[in-house]
């Protein structure tokens, strides 16, 4: 049986996103698993692509299993949200790395958190909408009817939130770029990497918008599209995601490792006075001036 374009895309995704998952795990460990760090979304995207590609390839041996095919398509469609969340997390990291006096008034930490929440809501709506649309397609396949479906309102609302999230992400990144001189050297590289990734994420967003709002164009149909539909997925989705991940992971690997107990203060210099060593002594007073923090003193010896 000859491989379809979607099968070939899945093989490419497995070949790239399996090692990408390993790198993403290393970056998350080195720089933090918090949402504001951004790296955790690389892990989520890689897992989405690995699972989705595996489901797509499983249709080769189980062509009549519509649930697997629909599940793979849903995972393909929701891959945009981790990309936007990842960039929002890295922009948040850059914002926190600035001292308070150098931070722009907009965006602020609260707005960036709200943006992340809005995109997460968009992700949830996209999943619900994808399931509803998939149920329509599944019913028609079981009945032997030609594939015809309407885009669920949840999918439209989810994509709209993605568009708003991306637009505000760009504005936030530009506001920080205007003050890039206030960033540590490593964070400057990271912010530049965000700008490198933005055009590729835009192309990925454009595909999602067209597939949801331009139902007349068979090249962007989620199910039962034209014979060229797979090539649009390859060029506007898969390749864009791969380039984005390469750019961000490459820069992430150049950032110095920061111990877990120091990350909060490194990303926010205003908290430096609250940093403590392993014996509870503030690091700005290190070495300890009080014998109670000395290991030898606590063991009964002289400091």
XYZ file of C-alpha atoms in Angstrom:
303
model
C 0.000 0.000 0.000
C 1.429 3.366 -1.030
C 1.963 5.963 1.654
C -0.265 9.030 1.536
C 1.044 12.561 2.028
C -0.377 12.460 5.563
C 1.531 9.253 6.289
C 4.731 10.890 5.076
C 4.057 13.973 7.202
C 3.636 11.695 10.215
C 6.985 10.002 9.543
C 8.641 13.422 9.329
C 6.991 14.490 12.576
C 8.186 11.385 14.407
C 11.711 11.802 13.059
C 11.831 15.406 14.313
C 9.671 15.577 17.411
C 11.063 12.513 19.211
C 14.530 14.123 19.591
C 12.791 17.487 20.046
C 10.936 16.058 23.046
C 14.255 15.047 24.623
C 15.707 18.524 24.102
C 12.494 20.128 25.382
C 12.665 17.992 28.517
C 16.276 19.085 29.097
C 15.354 22.751 28.616
C 12.376 22.445 30.969
C 14.602 20.871 33.614
C 17.336 23.461 33.189
C 15.104 26.533 33.062
C 11.928 25.485 34.879
C 8.631 23.736 34.217
C 6.544 26.796 35.051
C 4.151 28.171 32.447
C 5.974 31.499 32.601
C 9.165 29.772 31.466
C 7.581 28.653 28.214
C 9.664 25.520 27.787
C 6.982 23.171 29.107
C 4.916 23.961 26.007
C 7.702 22.562 23.839
C 7.193 19.293 25.686
C 3.425 19.452 25.147
C 3.786 20.254 21.424
C 6.260 17.423 20.906
C 3.962 14.952 22.682
C 1.005 16.124 20.590
C 2.933 15.576 17.398
C 4.312 12.170 18.426
C 0.912 10.861 19.517
C -0.896 12.365 16.521
C 1.658 10.982 14.051
C 1.460 7.533 15.650
C -2.342 7.591 15.344
C -2.137 8.654 11.713
C 0.285 5.832 10.884
C -1.989 3.388 12.740
C -4.652 4.069 10.109
C -2.478 2.190 7.596
C -3.274 -1.113 9.314
C -6.731 0.001 10.516
C -8.186 2.076 7.657
C -11.760 1.540 8.870
C -11.087 2.862 12.370
C -12.493 6.372 12.060
C -11.797 7.205 15.712
C -8.030 6.964 15.182
C -8.125 9.116 12.043
C -10.296 11.764 13.691
C -8.140 11.778 16.828
C -5.022 12.334 14.717
C -6.721 15.215 12.888
C -7.817 16.883 16.136
C -4.252 16.741 17.483
C -3.002 18.232 14.223
C -5.469 21.102 14.435
C -4.722 22.123 18.038
C -0.939 22.307 17.601
C -1.080 26.091 17.210
C -1.899 26.802 20.852
C 1.334 25.375 22.355
C 3.329 27.518 19.910
C 1.612 30.727 21.027
C 1.763 29.705 24.702
C 5.455 28.928 24.334
C 6.204 32.369 22.912
C 4.036 34.050 25.564
C 5.974 32.181 28.234
C 9.307 33.337 26.816
C 8.070 36.934 26.546
C 6.966 36.700 30.185
C 10.414 35.425 31.098
C 12.016 38.419 29.343
C 9.633 40.797 31.123
C 10.508 39.339 34.532
C 14.230 39.550 33.754
C 13.969 43.348 33.571
C 14.237 45.470 36.695
C 10.941 47.105 37.653
C 12.100 50.605 36.731
C 12.921 49.500 33.167
C 9.773 47.477 32.516
C 7.185 48.947 30.156
C 3.843 49.844 31.699
C 2.215 47.621 29.091
C 2.409 44.711 29.033
C 2.638 43.821 32.686
C 2.772 40.478 34.461
C -1.000 40.358 34.984
C -1.773 41.029 31.320
C 0.694 38.367 30.198
C -0.902 35.836 32.566
C -4.365 36.751 31.262
C -3.126 36.294 27.706
C -1.873 32.826 28.539
C -5.210 32.008 30.161
C -7.105 33.247 27.083
C -5.033 31.026 24.781
C -5.554 28.038 27.103
C -9.319 28.663 26.934
C -8.942 28.819 23.147
C -7.159 25.454 23.239
C -9.982 23.890 25.256
C -12.624 25.306 22.900
C -10.677 24.014 19.890
C -10.565 20.520 21.389
C -14.312 20.556 22.083
C -15.042 21.918 18.612
C -12.769 19.353 17.002
C -14.544 16.523 18.823
C -17.970 17.844 17.753
C -16.864 18.181 14.132
C -15.233 14.762 14.276
C -18.479 13.224 15.504
C -20.258 14.650 12.431
C -17.645 13.180 10.111
C -17.633 9.833 11.902
C -21.398 9.492 11.585
C -21.264 10.198 7.849
C -18.448 7.716 7.322
C -20.413 5.028 9.156
C -23.505 5.793 7.059
C -21.435 5.735 3.879
C -22.394 9.323 3.066
C -20.058 11.828 1.367
C -18.073 13.823 3.920
C -19.871 17.049 4.708
C -19.653 18.935 7.963
C -20.035 22.337 9.545
C -17.350 23.924 11.679
C -18.389 23.888 15.335
C -18.885 27.263 17.010
C -16.392 26.229 19.685
C -13.696 25.857 17.027
C -14.462 29.311 15.676
C -14.313 30.853 19.155
C -11.082 29.014 19.951
C -9.397 30.187 16.751
C -10.595 33.750 17.374
C -8.913 33.660 20.788
C -5.716 32.395 19.125
C -5.777 35.322 16.704
C -6.272 37.819 19.527
C -3.584 36.104 21.590
C -1.093 36.223 18.725
C -1.784 39.905 17.996
C -1.280 40.893 21.637
C 1.805 38.650 21.803
C 3.364 40.622 18.939
C 2.561 43.953 20.618
C 4.014 42.716 23.915
C 7.198 41.489 22.230
C 7.618 44.833 20.428
C 7.206 46.719 23.725
C 9.994 44.628 25.254
C 12.177 44.953 22.154
C 12.147 48.724 22.601
C 13.833 48.141 25.982
C 16.044 45.252 24.988
C 19.076 47.069 26.384
C 17.704 46.412 29.888
C 17.842 42.644 29.401
C 20.735 40.349 30.371
C 22.658 39.059 27.360
C 21.067 35.606 27.380
C 17.570 37.041 27.595
C 18.328 39.319 24.642
C 19.052 36.255 22.525
C 15.829 34.699 23.692
C 13.740 37.734 22.791
C 15.372 37.870 19.349
C 14.543 34.170 18.901
C 10.909 35.003 19.652
C 10.933 37.546 16.802
C 12.544 34.990 14.495
C 9.749 32.546 15.323
C 6.828 34.989 15.026
C 6.556 34.974 11.180
C 6.493 31.164 11.089
C 3.856 31.021 13.824
C 1.857 33.572 11.808
C 1.814 31.229 8.795
C 0.654 28.419 11.103
C -2.061 30.721 12.477
C -3.103 31.683 8.945
C -3.652 28.031 8.088
C -5.831 27.529 11.160
C -7.854 30.647 10.392
C -8.422 29.583 6.778
C -9.387 26.039 7.763
C -11.972 27.367 10.216
C -13.369 30.450 8.474
C -12.831 29.751 4.746
C -14.921 26.613 4.297
C -15.210 27.190 0.535
C -11.533 26.376 -0.081
C -11.045 22.608 -0.198
C -7.284 23.017 0.259
C -7.919 23.903 3.900
C -10.621 21.392 4.758
C -9.889 19.479 7.932
C -11.620 16.360 6.596
C -12.098 15.231 2.998
C -10.120 18.084 1.462
C -8.625 18.371 -2.004
C -5.816 16.155 -3.247
C -3.402 18.998 -2.474
C -4.686 19.589 1.070
C -1.911 17.513 2.624
C 0.765 19.654 0.987
C -0.745 22.747 2.579
C -0.572 20.987 5.949
C 3.068 20.125 5.271
C 4.124 23.617 4.188
C 1.984 25.810 6.427
C 1.848 23.656 9.561
C 4.541 21.001 9.900
C 7.449 22.921 8.395
C 6.497 26.116 10.267
C 6.364 24.244 13.574
C 9.706 22.547 12.964
C 11.469 25.832 12.133
C 9.986 27.500 15.220
C 11.064 24.680 17.520
C 14.584 24.602 16.057
C 15.008 28.364 16.562
C 13.822 28.313 20.174
C 15.565 25.121 21.245
C 18.848 26.251 19.690
C 18.791 29.486 21.696
C 17.514 27.714 24.817
C 20.518 25.405 24.808
C 22.861 28.415 24.858
C 21.320 29.850 28.046
C 23.287 29.117 31.233
C 21.856 26.659 33.732
C 20.362 28.303 36.813
C 19.933 26.271 40.024
C 16.304 25.618 40.933
C 16.435 27.621 44.170
C 17.790 30.700 42.385
C 15.466 30.889 39.362
C 12.941 33.246 40.877
C 15.568 35.828 41.720
C 17.455 35.474 38.442
C 14.286 36.093 36.421
C 13.260 38.918 38.733
C 16.255 40.875 40.075
C 13.991 42.719 42.520
C 13.643 39.509 44.494
C 17.378 39.065 44.916
C 17.256 40.219 48.519
C 15.071 37.228 49.321
C 17.487 34.650 47.944
C 18.743 32.257 50.614
C 21.594 29.823 50.669
C 21.207 26.219 51.799
C 21.452 27.314 55.455
C 18.833 30.055 55.183
C 21.302 32.938 54.951
C 20.462 35.727 52.444
C 22.877 35.480 49.539
C 23.513 39.229 49.564
C 25.075 38.707 53.004
C 27.135 35.715 52.002
C 29.473 34.492 53.401
C 27.485 34.110 56.628
C 28.250 36.638 59.324
C 26.391 34.689 61.999
C 27.800 31.408 63.257
C 24.349 29.875 63.434
C 24.517 29.408 59.666
C 27.911 27.736 59.735
C 27.851 23.936 59.313
C 30.768 23.493 61.726
C 29.174 25.748 64.315
C 25.981 23.712 64.211
C 27.990 20.555 64.710
C 29.549 21.919 67.873
C 32.847 23.097 66.385
C 34.233 26.625 66.191
C 33.270 28.662 63.112
